[in-house]
mmCIF file of C-alpha atoms in Angstrom:
data_model
loop_
_atom_site.group_PDB
_atom_site.id
_atom_site.type_symbol
_atom_site.label_atom_id
_atom_site.label_comp_id
_atom_site.label_asym_id
_atom_site.label_seq_id
_atom_site.Cartn_x
_atom_site.Cartn_y
_atom_site.Cartn_z
ATOM 1 C CA LYS A 1 -3.051 14.240 14.093
ATOM 2 C CA ALA A 2 -4.255 10.758 14.839
ATOM 3 C CA GLY A 3 -3.490 8.186 12.175
ATOM 4 C CA VAL A 4 -5.779 5.861 10.308
ATOM 5 C CA THR A 5 -7.609 3.452 12.577
ATOM 6 C CA GLN A 6 -9.137 0.146 11.590
ATOM 7 C CA THR A 7 -11.435 -2.074 13.597
ATOM 8 C CA PRO A 8 -11.377 -4.841 14.426
ATOM 9 C CA ARG A 9 -7.705 -5.770 14.145
ATOM 10 C CA TYR A 10 -8.375 -9.505 13.991
ATOM 11 C CA LEU A 11 -11.417 -11.458 12.906
ATOM 12 C CA ILE A 12 -12.233 -15.122 12.475
ATOM 13 C CA LYS A 13 -15.277 -16.053 10.426
ATOM 14 C CA THR A 14 -16.761 -19.193 8.966
ATOM 15 C CA ARG A 15 -17.204 -19.815 5.265
ATOM 16 C CA GLY A 16 -20.562 -18.481 4.081
ATOM 17 C CA GLN A 17 -20.804 -15.764 6.710
ATOM 18 C CA GLN A 18 -20.510 -12.070 6.040
ATOM 19 C CA VAL A 19 -18.206 -9.515 7.632
ATOM 20 C CA THR A 20 -17.986 -5.742 8.006
ATOM 21 C CA LEU A 21 -14.698 -3.924 8.516
ATOM 22 C CA SER A 22 -14.399 -0.312 9.593
ATOM 23 C CA CYS A 23 -11.900 2.437 8.824
ATOM 24 C CA SER A 24 -11.563 5.931 10.279
ATOM 25 C CA PRO A 25 -9.342 8.180 8.139
ATOM 26 C CA ILE A 26 -7.026 10.954 9.221
ATOM 27 C CA SER A 27 -8.984 14.045 10.163
ATOM 28 C CA GLY A 28 -9.607 16.219 7.102
ATOM 29 C CA HIS A 29 -8.990 13.425 4.603
ATOM 30 C CA ARG A 30 -11.885 12.806 2.254
ATOM 31 C CA SER A 31 -10.633 9.758 0.396
ATOM 32 C CA VAL A 32 -10.535 6.218 1.707
ATOM 33 C CA SER A 33 -9.131 3.315 -0.283
ATOM 34 C CA TRP A 34 -9.266 -0.378 0.563
ATOM 35 C CA TYR A 35 -6.672 -2.996 -0.343
ATOM 36 C CA GLN A 36 -6.470 -6.741 0.116
ATOM 37 C CA GLN A 37 -3.046 -8.189 0.921
ATOM 38 C CA THR A 38 -2.324 -11.905 0.539
ATOM 39 C CA PRO A 39 0.969 -13.803 0.244
ATOM 40 C CA GLY A 40 0.084 -15.047 -3.221
ATOM 41 C CA GLN A 41 -1.454 -11.979 -4.864
ATOM 42 C CA GLY A 42 0.260 -9.218 -2.913
ATOM 43 C CA LEU A 43 -1.508 -5.878 -2.511
ATOM 44 C CA GLN A 44 -4.634 -5.543 -4.616
ATOM 45 C CA PHE A 45 -6.864 -2.500 -4.857
ATOM 46 C CA LEU A 46 -10.506 -3.057 -3.899
ATOM 47 C CA PHE A 47 -12.176 0.352 -4.143
ATOM 48 C CA GLU A 48 -11.862 4.015 -3.278
ATOM 49 C CA TYR A 49 -14.442 6.376 -1.850
ATOM 50 C CA PHE A 50 -14.304 10.142 -2.007
ATOM 51 C CA SER A 51 -16.959 12.326 -0.392
ATOM 52 C CA GLU A 52 -19.324 9.364 0.025
ATOM 53 C CA THR A 53 -19.058 8.311 -3.643
ATOM 54 C CA GLN A 54 -17.202 5.327 -5.037
ATOM 55 C CA ARG A 55 -14.655 6.888 -7.348
ATOM 56 C CA ASN A 56 -12.574 3.875 -8.339
ATOM 57 C CA LYS A 57 -13.115 0.147 -8.247
ATOM 58 C CA GLY A 58 -10.745 -2.775 -8.559
ATOM 59 C CA ASN A 59 -11.351 -6.150 -10.096
ATOM 60 C CA PHE A 60 -13.133 -7.968 -7.278
ATOM 61 C CA PRO A 61 -16.476 -9.805 -7.303
ATOM 62 C CA GLY A 62 -19.658 -8.111 -6.171
ATOM 63 C CA ARG A 63 -19.426 -9.883 -2.809
ATOM 64 C CA PHE A 64 -17.043 -7.098 -1.871
ATOM 65 C CA SER A 65 -18.746 -3.788 -1.261
ATOM 66 C CA GLY A 66 -18.136 -0.621 0.643
ATOM 67 C CA ARG A 67 -19.522 2.704 1.649
ATOM 68 C CA GLN A 68 -18.418 5.986 3.085
ATOM 69 C CA PHE A 69 -20.237 8.150 5.564
ATOM 70 C CA SER A 70 -20.500 11.925 5.742
ATOM 71 C CA ASN A 71 -17.718 12.030 8.348
ATOM 72 C CA SER A 72 -15.452 10.174 5.852
ATOM 73 C CA ARG A 73 -15.424 6.967 7.871
ATOM 74 C CA SER A 74 -15.702 3.952 5.648
ATOM 75 C CA GLU A 75 -16.859 0.382 5.926
ATOM 76 C CA MET A 76 -16.279 -2.553 3.663
ATOM 77 C CA ASN A 77 -18.458 -5.630 3.594
ATOM 78 C CA VAL A 78 -17.742 -9.097 2.311
ATOM 79 C CA SER A 79 -20.712 -11.403 1.919
ATOM 80 C CA THR A 80 -20.720 -15.186 1.544
ATOM 81 C CA LEU A 81 -17.156 -15.543 2.730
ATOM 82 C CA GLU A 82 -14.837 -17.977 0.986
ATOM 83 C CA LEU A 83 -11.602 -19.487 2.295
ATOM 84 C CA GLY A 84 -9.712 -17.399 -0.255
ATOM 85 C CA ASP A 85 -10.948 -14.208 1.377
ATOM 86 C CA SER A 86 -8.521 -14.777 4.241
ATOM 87 C CA ALA A 87 -6.210 -11.797 4.040
ATOM 88 C CA LEU A 88 -5.009 -8.585 5.603
ATOM 89 C CA TYR A 89 -7.394 -5.801 4.636
ATOM 90 C CA LEU A 90 -5.749 -2.401 4.588
ATOM 91 C CA CYS A 91 -7.438 0.941 4.564
ATOM 92 C CA ALA A 92 -5.629 4.028 3.253
ATOM 93 C CA SER A 93 -6.550 7.641 3.847
ATOM 94 C CA SER A 94 -5.754 10.589 1.585
ATOM 95 C CA PRO A 95 -6.851 14.169 1.001
ATOM 96 C CA GLY A 96 -8.063 12.787 -2.318
ATOM 97 C CA THR A 97 -6.325 15.206 -4.645
ATOM 98 C CA SER A 98 -3.913 14.349 -7.420
ATOM 99 C CA ALA A 99 -0.368 13.540 -6.223
ATOM 100 C CA ALA A 100 -1.494 13.139 -2.623
ATOM 101 C CA ALA A 101 0.093 10.205 -0.873
ATOM 102 C CA GLN A 102 -1.984 7.572 0.863
ATOM 103 C CA TYR A 103 -1.552 6.833 4.547
ATOM 104 C CA PHE A 104 -2.307 3.329 5.714
ATOM 105 C CA GLY A 105 -3.926 1.918 8.806
ATOM 106 C CA PRO A 106 -2.648 -1.193 10.637
ATOM 107 C CA GLY A 107 -5.076 -3.454 8.820
ATOM 108 C CA THR A 108 -7.672 -6.038 9.785
ATOM 109 C CA ARG A 109 -6.501 -9.642 9.659
ATOM 110 C CA LEU A 110 -9.461 -11.758 8.462
ATOM 111 C CA THR A 111 -9.282 -15.525 8.752
ATOM 112 C CA VAL A 112 -12.031 -17.588 7.121
ATOM 113 C CA THR A 113 -12.358 -21.184 8.325
ATOM 114 C CA ALA B 1 -2.743 0.656 -16.983
ATOM 115 C CA GLN B 2 0.463 0.583 -15.005
ATOM 116 C CA SER B 3 2.553 -2.229 -13.612
ATOM 117 C CA VAL B 4 5.414 -2.439 -11.146
ATOM 118 C CA THR B 5 8.177 -5.020 -11.010
ATOM 119 C CA GLN B 6 10.336 -5.436 -7.956
ATOM 120 C CA LEU B 7 13.206 -7.495 -9.204
ATOM 121 C CA ASP B 8 14.227 -9.121 -5.921
ATOM 122 C CA SER B 9 11.829 -10.890 -3.588
ATOM 123 C CA GLN B 10 14.437 -10.999 -0.846
ATOM 124 C CA VAL B 11 17.652 -9.052 -0.205
ATOM 125 C CA PRO B 12 19.950 -10.239 2.600
ATOM 126 C CA VAL B 13 22.525 -7.738 3.815
ATOM 127 C CA PHE B 14 24.825 -7.237 6.780
ATOM 128 C CA GLU B 15 24.328 -4.386 9.219
ATOM 129 C CA GLU B 16 26.066 -1.124 8.204
ATOM 130 C CA ALA B 17 26.356 -2.261 4.589
ATOM 131 C CA PRO B 18 24.731 -0.255 1.756
ATOM 132 C CA VAL B 19 21.625 -1.607 0.070
ATOM 133 C CA GLU B 20 19.678 -1.016 -3.135
ATOM 134 C CA LEU B 21 16.150 -2.314 -3.699
ATOM 135 C CA ARG B 22 15.197 -2.312 -7.345
ATOM 136 C CA CYS B 23 11.908 -1.190 -8.852
ATOM 137 C CA ASN B 24 10.890 -0.890 -12.496
ATOM 138 C CA TYR B 25 7.534 0.341 -13.722
ATOM 139 C CA SER B 26 5.544 0.355 -16.911
ATOM 140 C CA SER B 27 3.049 3.035 -17.886
ATOM 141 C CA SER B 28 1.820 4.774 -21.025
ATOM 142 C CA VAL B 29 1.369 8.062 -19.144
ATOM 143 C CA SER B 30 3.378 10.112 -16.684
ATOM 144 C CA VAL B 31 3.445 8.663 -13.200
ATOM 145 C CA TYR B 32 3.999 9.424 -9.570
ATOM 146 C CA LEU B 33 6.175 6.937 -7.692
ATOM 147 C CA PHE B 34 6.214 5.848 -4.067
ATOM 148 C CA TRP B 35 8.093 3.579 -1.701
ATOM 149 C CA TYR B 36 6.352 2.131 1.346
ATOM 150 C CA VAL B 37 7.708 -0.052 4.168
ATOM 151 C CA GLN B 38 5.768 -2.662 6.093
ATOM 152 C CA TYR B 39 6.988 -3.959 9.437
ATOM 153 C CA PRO B 40 5.586 -7.269 10.742
ATOM 154 C CA ASN B 41 1.919 -7.105 11.709
ATOM 155 C CA GLN B 42 1.644 -3.470 10.710
ATOM 156 C CA GLY B 43 0.257 -1.402 7.873
ATOM 157 C CA LEU B 44 2.317 0.383 5.242
ATOM 158 C CA GLN B 45 4.355 3.470 6.068
ATOM 159 C CA LEU B 46 5.297 5.991 3.391
ATOM 160 C CA LEU B 47 9.073 6.253 2.973
ATOM 161 C CA LEU B 48 9.245 8.725 0.107
ATOM 162 C CA LYS B 49 7.535 9.859 -3.074
ATOM 163 C CA TYR B 50 8.481 11.277 -6.454
ATOM 164 C CA LEU B 51 6.035 13.695 -8.044
ATOM 165 C CA SER B 52 8.200 15.927 -10.249
ATOM 166 C CA GLY B 53 11.376 17.973 -10.211
ATOM 167 C CA SER B 54 14.653 16.612 -8.853
ATOM 168 C CA THR B 55 15.072 12.971 -9.713
ATOM 169 C CA LEU B 56 16.785 12.235 -6.392
ATOM 170 C CA VAL B 57 14.260 12.013 -3.609
ATOM 171 C CA LYS B 58 15.120 11.805 0.060
ATOM 172 C CA GLY B 59 12.828 10.103 2.515
ATOM 173 C CA ILE B 60 12.606 9.096 6.128
ATOM 174 C CA ASN B 61 15.037 6.854 8.019
ATOM 175 C CA GLY B 62 17.956 7.741 5.727
ATOM 176 C CA PHE B 63 16.441 6.257 2.566
ATOM 177 C CA GLU B 64 16.599 7.873 -0.843
ATOM 178 C CA ALA B 65 15.456 6.912 -4.322
ATOM 179 C CA GLU B 66 16.343 7.992 -7.832
ATOM 180 C CA PHE B 67 13.838 8.342 -10.639
ATOM 181 C CA ASN B 68 15.200 7.343 -14.040
ATOM 182 C CA LYS B 69 12.667 8.025 -16.760
ATOM 183 C CA SER B 70 14.653 6.467 -19.602
ATOM 184 C CA GLN B 71 15.069 3.216 -17.693
ATOM 185 C CA THR B 72 11.616 3.481 -16.069
ATOM 186 C CA SER B 73 13.178 2.745 -12.710
ATOM 187 C CA PHE B 74 12.849 4.043 -9.171
ATOM 188 C CA HIS B 75 15.441 2.227 -7.079
ATOM 189 C CA LEU B 76 15.582 2.680 -3.317
ATOM 190 C CA ARG B 77 18.937 3.056 -1.571
ATOM 191 C CA LYS B 78 20.383 3.412 1.896
ATOM 192 C CA PRO B 79 24.117 3.895 2.497
ATOM 193 C CA SER B 80 24.200 2.010 5.802
ATOM 194 C CA VAL B 81 21.413 -0.257 7.054
ATOM 195 C CA HIS B 82 20.442 -1.131 10.610
ATOM 196 C CA ILE B 83 18.875 -4.254 12.052
ATOM 197 C CA SER B 84 15.703 -2.219 12.510
ATOM 198 C CA ASP B 85 15.425 -1.768 8.725
ATOM 199 C CA THR B 86 14.420 -5.430 8.418
ATOM 200 C CA ALA B 87 10.983 -5.220 6.811
ATOM 201 C CA GLU B 88 9.153 -5.600 3.519
ATOM 202 C CA TYR B 89 9.437 -2.741 1.045
ATOM 203 C CA PHE B 90 6.870 -1.955 -1.614
ATOM 204 C CA CYS B 91 7.247 0.201 -4.692
ATOM 205 C CA ALA B 92 4.025 1.748 -6.016
ATOM 206 C CA VAL B 93 2.949 3.864 -8.965
ATOM 207 C CA SER B 94 -0.048 6.021 -9.810
ATOM 208 C CA GLU B 95 -0.959 7.952 -12.927
ATOM 209 C CA ALA B 96 0.010 11.609 -12.808
ATOM 210 C CA ARG B 97 -3.382 12.858 -13.898
ATOM 211 C CA GLY B 98 -6.566 13.348 -11.982
ATOM 212 C CA TYR B 99 -6.752 11.072 -9.029
ATOM 213 C CA SER B 100 -5.404 7.614 -9.612
ATOM 214 C CA THR B 101 -5.151 4.574 -7.416
ATOM 215 C CA LEU B 102 -1.882 2.937 -6.413
ATOM 216 C CA THR B 103 -0.515 -0.114 -8.178
ATOM 217 C CA PHE B 104 1.981 -2.002 -6.034
ATOM 218 C CA GLY B 105 4.886 -4.289 -6.761
ATOM 219 C CA LYS B 106 5.090 -7.691 -5.087
ATOM 220 C CA GLY B 107 7.464 -6.387 -2.429
ATOM 221 C CA THR B 108 11.085 -6.981 -1.437
ATOM 222 C CA MET B 109 11.950 -8.436 1.942
ATOM 223 C CA LEU B 110 15.058 -6.741 3.327
ATOM 224 C CA LEU B 111 16.823 -8.997 5.833
ATOM 225 C CA VAL B 112 19.530 -7.252 7.851
ATOM 226 C CA SER B 113 21.787 -9.470 9.941
ATOM 227 C CA PRO B 114 24.502 -8.530 12.456
#
């Protein structure tokens, strides 16, 4: 089975712009979770989608949003970018059931200048 | 809510030596526990997981971890490390009920030198 893919791998944006990141989960997986990884805060949970519905949400401002499509692919959007949004954004795929492990993609490195 | 503490931010070790990476967690409910590894410029790879049953869990690449409920710990061990084990290791926890998200520790950088 192909792993989790994320596009693009690298992105440079200017403060105030918006950005959309994409994630394709492992075939058959219905859950997609998004995490932000920074040197200072570590790995922080953004949100999780299961069968096109947001099932869990972390403690991030409303500028961070996401969605999931019927084929389980997911996108996350960040509007009005701030310098502090520079991070590695990781997508994780899972069957979505209790005790199921999450499988991570390579991440998208976002740099805001 | 759960929390995870990885007691060492960095662990230097010589090749072929044994290593232990420490992880303690806090939770008011039963939990599942995971160890992930992250190589430079890559995502996280699952090393092993504890769901229930035997407290000694074996994972990939010769790693194993032991769940200790009384000490709320889940330490990762390898009897003999290789240069290629140099990476950052993350301990994570989720609630053992319904579907719960992962809460990660801050990570431990394992530095293996010849």
